[in-house]
mmCIF file of C-alpha atoms in Angstrom:
data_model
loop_
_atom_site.group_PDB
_atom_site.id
_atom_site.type_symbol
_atom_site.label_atom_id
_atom_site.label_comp_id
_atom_site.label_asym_id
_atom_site.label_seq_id
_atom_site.Cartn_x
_atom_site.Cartn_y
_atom_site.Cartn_z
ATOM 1 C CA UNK A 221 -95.204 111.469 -68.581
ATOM 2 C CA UNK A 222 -96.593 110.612 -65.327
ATOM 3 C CA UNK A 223 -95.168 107.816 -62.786
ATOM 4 C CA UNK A 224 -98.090 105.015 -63.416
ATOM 5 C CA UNK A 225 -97.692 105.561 -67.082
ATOM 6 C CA UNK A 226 -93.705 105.216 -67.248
ATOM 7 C CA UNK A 227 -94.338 101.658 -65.088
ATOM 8 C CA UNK A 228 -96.609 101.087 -67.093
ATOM 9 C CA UNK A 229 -94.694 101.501 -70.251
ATOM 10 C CA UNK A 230 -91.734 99.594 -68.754
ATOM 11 C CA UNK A 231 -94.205 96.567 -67.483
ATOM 12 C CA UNK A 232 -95.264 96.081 -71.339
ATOM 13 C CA UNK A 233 -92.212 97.016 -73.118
ATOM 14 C CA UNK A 234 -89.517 95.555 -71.446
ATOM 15 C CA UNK A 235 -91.346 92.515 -69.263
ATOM 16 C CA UNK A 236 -90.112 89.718 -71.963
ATOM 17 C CA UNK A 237 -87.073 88.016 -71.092
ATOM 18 C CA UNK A 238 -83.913 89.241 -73.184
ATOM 19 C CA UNK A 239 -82.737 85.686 -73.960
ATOM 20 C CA UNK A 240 -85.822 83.384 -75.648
ATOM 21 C CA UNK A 241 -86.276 79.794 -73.926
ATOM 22 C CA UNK A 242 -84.990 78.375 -76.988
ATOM 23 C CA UNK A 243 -81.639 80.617 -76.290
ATOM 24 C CA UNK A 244 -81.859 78.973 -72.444
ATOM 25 C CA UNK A 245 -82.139 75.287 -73.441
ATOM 26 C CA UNK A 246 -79.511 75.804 -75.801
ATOM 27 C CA UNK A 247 -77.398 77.196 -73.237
ATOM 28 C CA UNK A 248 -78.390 73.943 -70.542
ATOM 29 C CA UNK A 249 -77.477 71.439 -73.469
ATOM 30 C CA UNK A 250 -73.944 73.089 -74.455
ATOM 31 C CA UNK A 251 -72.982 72.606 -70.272
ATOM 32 C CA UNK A 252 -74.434 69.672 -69.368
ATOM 33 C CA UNK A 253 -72.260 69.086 -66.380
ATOM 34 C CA UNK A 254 -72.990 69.240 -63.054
ATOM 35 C CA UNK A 255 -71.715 72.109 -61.704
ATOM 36 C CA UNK A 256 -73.233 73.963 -64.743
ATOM 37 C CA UNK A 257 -76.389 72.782 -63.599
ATOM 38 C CA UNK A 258 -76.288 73.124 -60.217
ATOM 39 C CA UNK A 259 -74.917 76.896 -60.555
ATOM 40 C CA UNK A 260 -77.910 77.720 -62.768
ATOM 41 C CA UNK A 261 -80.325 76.060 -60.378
ATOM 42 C CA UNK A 262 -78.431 78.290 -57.276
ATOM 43 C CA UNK A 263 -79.085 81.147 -59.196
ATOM 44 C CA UNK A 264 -82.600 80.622 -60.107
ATOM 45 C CA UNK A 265 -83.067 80.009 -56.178
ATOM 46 C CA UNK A 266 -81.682 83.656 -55.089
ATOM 47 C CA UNK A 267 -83.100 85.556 -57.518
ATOM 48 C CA UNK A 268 -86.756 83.819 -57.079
ATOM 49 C CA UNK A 269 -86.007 84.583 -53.525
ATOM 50 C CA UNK A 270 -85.215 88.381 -54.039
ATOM 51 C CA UNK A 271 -88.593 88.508 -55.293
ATOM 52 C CA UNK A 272 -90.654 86.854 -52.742
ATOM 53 C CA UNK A 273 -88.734 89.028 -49.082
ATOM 54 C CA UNK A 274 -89.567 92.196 -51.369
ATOM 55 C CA UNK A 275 -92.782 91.335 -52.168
ATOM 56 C CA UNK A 276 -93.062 90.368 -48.691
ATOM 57 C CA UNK A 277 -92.056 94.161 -47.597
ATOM 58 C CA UNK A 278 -94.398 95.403 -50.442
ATOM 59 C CA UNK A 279 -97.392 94.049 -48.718
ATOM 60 C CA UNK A 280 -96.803 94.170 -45.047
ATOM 61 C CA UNK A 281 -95.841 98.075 -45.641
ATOM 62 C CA UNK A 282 -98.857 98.975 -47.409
ATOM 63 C CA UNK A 283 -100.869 97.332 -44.450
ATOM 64 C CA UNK A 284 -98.751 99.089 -41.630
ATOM 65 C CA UNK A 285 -97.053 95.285 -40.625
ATOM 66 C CA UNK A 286 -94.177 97.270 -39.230
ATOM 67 C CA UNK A 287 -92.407 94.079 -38.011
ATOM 68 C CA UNK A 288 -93.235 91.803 -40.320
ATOM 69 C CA UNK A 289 -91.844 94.655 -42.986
ATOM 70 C CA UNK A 290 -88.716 94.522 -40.885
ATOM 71 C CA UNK A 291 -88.372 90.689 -41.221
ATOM 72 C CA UNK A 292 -88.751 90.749 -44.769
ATOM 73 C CA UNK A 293 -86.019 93.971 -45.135
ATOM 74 C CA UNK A 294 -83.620 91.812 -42.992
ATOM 75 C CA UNK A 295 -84.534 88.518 -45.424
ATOM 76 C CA UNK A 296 -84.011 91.150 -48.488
ATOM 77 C CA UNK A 297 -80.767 91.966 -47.653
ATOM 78 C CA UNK A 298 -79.786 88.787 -46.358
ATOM 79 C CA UNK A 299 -80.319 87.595 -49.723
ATOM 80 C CA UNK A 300 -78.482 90.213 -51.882
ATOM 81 C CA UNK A 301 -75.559 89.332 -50.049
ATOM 82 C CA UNK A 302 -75.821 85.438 -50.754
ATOM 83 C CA UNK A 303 -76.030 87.011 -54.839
ATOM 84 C CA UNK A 304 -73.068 88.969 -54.206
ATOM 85 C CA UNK A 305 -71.291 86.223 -52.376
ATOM 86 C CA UNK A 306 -71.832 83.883 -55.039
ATOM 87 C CA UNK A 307 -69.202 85.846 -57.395
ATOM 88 C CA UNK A 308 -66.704 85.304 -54.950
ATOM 89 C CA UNK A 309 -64.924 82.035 -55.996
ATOM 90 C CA UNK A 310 -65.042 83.309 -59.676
ATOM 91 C CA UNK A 311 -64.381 86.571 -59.539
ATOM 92 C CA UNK A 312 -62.841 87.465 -55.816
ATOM 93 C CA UNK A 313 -64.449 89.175 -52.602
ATOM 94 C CA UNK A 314 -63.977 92.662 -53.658
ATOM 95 C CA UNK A 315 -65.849 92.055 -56.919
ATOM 96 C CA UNK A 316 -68.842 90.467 -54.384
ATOM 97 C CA UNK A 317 -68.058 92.828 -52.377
ATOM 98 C CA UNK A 318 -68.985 95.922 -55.376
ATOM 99 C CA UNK A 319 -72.329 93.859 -56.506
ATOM 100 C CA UNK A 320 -73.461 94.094 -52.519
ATOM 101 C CA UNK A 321 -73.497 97.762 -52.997
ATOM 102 C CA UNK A 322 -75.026 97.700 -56.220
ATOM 103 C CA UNK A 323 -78.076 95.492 -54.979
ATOM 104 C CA UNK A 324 -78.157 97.796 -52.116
ATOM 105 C CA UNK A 325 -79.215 100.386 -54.828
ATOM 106 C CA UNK A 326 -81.762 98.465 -56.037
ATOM 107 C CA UNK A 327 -83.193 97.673 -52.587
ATOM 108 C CA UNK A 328 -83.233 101.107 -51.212
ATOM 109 C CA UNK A 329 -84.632 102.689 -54.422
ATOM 110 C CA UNK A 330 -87.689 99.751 -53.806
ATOM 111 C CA UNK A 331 -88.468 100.660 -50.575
ATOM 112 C CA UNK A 332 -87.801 104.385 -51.413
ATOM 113 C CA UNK A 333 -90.736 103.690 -54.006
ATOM 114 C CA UNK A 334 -93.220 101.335 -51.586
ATOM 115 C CA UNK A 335 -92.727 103.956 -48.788
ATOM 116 C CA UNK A 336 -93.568 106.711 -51.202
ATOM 117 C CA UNK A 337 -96.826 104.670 -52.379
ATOM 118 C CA UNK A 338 -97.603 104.496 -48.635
ATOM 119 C CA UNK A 339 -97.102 107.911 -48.007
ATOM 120 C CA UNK A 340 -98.843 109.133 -51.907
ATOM 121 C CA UNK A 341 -95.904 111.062 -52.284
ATOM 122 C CA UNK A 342 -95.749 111.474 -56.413
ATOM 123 C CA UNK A 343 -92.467 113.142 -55.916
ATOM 124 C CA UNK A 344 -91.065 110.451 -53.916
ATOM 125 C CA UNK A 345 -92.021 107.802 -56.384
ATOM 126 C CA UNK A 346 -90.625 109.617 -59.424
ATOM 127 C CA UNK A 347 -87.390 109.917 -57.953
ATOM 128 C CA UNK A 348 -87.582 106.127 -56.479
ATOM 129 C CA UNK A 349 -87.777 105.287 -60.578
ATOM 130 C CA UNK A 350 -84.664 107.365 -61.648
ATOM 131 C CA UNK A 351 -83.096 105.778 -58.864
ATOM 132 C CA UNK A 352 -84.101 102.490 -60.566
ATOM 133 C CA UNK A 353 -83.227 103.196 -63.577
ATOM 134 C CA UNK A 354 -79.511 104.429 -62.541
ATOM 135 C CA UNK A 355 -79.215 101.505 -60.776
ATOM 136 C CA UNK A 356 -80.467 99.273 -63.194
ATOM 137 C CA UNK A 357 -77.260 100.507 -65.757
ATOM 138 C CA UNK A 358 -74.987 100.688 -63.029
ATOM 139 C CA UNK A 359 -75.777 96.904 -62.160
ATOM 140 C CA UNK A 360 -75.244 96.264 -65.779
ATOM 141 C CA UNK A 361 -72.284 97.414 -66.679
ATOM 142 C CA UNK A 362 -70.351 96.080 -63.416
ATOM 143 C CA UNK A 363 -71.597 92.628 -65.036
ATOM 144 C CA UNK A 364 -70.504 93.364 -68.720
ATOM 145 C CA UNK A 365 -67.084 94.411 -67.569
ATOM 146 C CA UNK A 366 -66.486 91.514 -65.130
ATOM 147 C CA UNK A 367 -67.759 89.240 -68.426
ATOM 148 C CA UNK A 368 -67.874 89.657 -71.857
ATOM 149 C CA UNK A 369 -71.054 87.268 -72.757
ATOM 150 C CA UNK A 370 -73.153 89.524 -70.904
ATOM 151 C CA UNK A 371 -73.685 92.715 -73.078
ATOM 152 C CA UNK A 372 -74.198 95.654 -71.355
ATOM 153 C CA UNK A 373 -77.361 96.429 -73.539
ATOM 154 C CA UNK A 374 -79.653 93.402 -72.870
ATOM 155 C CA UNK A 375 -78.913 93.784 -69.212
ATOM 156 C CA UNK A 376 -80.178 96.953 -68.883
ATOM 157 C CA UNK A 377 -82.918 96.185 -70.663
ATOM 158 C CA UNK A 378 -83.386 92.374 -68.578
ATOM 159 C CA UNK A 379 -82.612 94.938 -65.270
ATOM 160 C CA UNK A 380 -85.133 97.881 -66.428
ATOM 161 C CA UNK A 381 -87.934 95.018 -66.806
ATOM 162 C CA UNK A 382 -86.865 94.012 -63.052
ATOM 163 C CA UNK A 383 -87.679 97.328 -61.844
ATOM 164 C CA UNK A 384 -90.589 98.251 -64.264
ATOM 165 C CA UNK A 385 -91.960 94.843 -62.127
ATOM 166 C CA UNK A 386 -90.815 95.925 -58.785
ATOM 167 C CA UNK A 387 -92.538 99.769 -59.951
ATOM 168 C CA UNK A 388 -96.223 97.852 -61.053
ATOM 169 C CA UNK A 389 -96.365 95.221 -57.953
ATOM 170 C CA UNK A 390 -96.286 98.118 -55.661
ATOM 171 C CA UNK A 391 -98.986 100.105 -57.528
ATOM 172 C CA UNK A 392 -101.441 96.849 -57.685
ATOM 173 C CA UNK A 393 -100.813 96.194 -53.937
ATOM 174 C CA UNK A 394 -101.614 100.099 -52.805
ATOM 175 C CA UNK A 395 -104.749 99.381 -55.522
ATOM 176 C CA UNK A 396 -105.640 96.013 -53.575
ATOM 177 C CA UNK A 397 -105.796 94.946 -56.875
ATOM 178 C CA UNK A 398 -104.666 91.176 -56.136
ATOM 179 C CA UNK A 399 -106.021 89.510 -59.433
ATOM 180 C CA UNK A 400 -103.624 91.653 -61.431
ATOM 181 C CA UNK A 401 -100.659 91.592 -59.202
ATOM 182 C CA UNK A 402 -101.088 88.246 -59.567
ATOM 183 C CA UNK A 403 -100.360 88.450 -63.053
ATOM 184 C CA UNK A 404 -97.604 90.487 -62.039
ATOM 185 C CA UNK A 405 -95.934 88.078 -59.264
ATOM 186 C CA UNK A 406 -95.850 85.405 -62.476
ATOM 187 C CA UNK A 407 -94.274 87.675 -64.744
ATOM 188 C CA UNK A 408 -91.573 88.698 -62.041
ATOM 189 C CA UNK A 409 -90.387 85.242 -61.263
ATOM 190 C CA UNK A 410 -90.382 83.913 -65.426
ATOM 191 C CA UNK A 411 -88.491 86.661 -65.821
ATOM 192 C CA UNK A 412 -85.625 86.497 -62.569
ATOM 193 C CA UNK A 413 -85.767 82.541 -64.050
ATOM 194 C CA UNK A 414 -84.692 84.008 -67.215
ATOM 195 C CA UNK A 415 -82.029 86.504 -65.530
ATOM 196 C CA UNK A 416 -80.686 83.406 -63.301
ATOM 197 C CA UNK A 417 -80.333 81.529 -66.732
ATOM 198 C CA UNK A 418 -78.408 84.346 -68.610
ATOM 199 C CA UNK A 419 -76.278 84.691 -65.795
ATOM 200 C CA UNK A 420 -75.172 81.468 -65.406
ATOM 201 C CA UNK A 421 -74.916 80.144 -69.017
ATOM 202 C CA UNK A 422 -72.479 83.191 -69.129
ATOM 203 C CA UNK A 423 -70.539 82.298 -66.375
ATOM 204 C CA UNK A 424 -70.108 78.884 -67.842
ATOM 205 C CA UNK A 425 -68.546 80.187 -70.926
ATOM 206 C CA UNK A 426 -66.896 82.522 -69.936
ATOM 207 C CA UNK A 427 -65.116 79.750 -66.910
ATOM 208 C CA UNK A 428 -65.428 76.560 -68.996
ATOM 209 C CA UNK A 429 -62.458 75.091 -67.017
ATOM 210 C CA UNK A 430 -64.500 75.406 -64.133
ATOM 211 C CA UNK A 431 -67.705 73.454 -65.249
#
């Protein structure tokens, strides 16, 4: 199976949010308080913002912005560490400290798969999407362990979809192909919305003391 076909396959497959909105609303109305809300709304932030610096690097990289692909890697990584940091007062600093590298992962198997797009290094982008896909698993179980309302399964499959969007931007922008990436951007930030929301309704029950 060929690279485009594998994103392909991950964009339709696994692109629908693990938890339904009904599931997310039921979450919101079960931790109504304000800290609940505010931590979900935090969350929604970073990961929407994850999104936007990479597709930032996505686009200035295909059109040989060197600098402004340098801003947007600085903004990228910037950003993981304000995700990691935000485990901190729940779970400790080395715990924020573990998801850093983690994200890192994630990050440099991206760019590993933009820069082999630029390049049209097929090689380069197959192993960017087992790089991906380790990642992805690795990312998930850290967050099963550290809580038990997060099973391990749906976030690999919520973290494969993440990366199976990351894997299909890229492709569209190399393609110019701006009225599907389009599509694309919307599907990416419905689903981090629906990420942020898992995340955080599980941190509320798994802290309830603390909301």
């Amino acid at each position: 199976m060929n690279i485009r076909t594998m994103a392909l396959l991950l964009f339709a497959v696994l692109t629908q949010p693990a938890w339904s909105q009904t599931d997310q609303n039921q979450a919101v109305q079960a931790s109504p308080g304000a800290a609940a809300l505010d931590t979900r709304l935090a969350l929604r932030d970073l990961w929407v913002e994850h999104i936007f610096w990479v597709r930032n690097y996505v686009v200035a990289n295909q059109e040989g912005q060197r600098k402004q692909a340098e801003a947007a890697d600085t903004e990228v990584v910037a950003n993981a560490t304000a995700i990691a940091n935000s485990l901190a007062p729940l779970y400790g600093q080395p715990a924020a400290d573990q998801m850093l590298k983690l994200l890192a992962g994630h990050w440099s198997a991206v760019k590993h798969y933009s820069d082999a797009s630029v390049a049209q290094n097929a090689m380069g982008k197959d192993a960017a999407v087992a790089e991906l896909t380790s990642n992805a698993k690795a990312i998930a179980k850290f967050l099963a362990t550290a809580n038990p309302n997060l099973p391990e399964g749906t976030l690999v499959t919520m973290l494969s979809a993440h990366g199976g969007h990351h894997v299909v931007q890229v492709d569209q922008v190399s393609k110019k192909d701006y009225a599907a990436e389009a599509k694309t951007w919307k599907a990416m930030r419905e689903h981090m919305l629906a990420l942020a929301d898992t995340l955080a309704a599980a941190l509320v029950k798994q802290f309830p003391d603390k909301f």
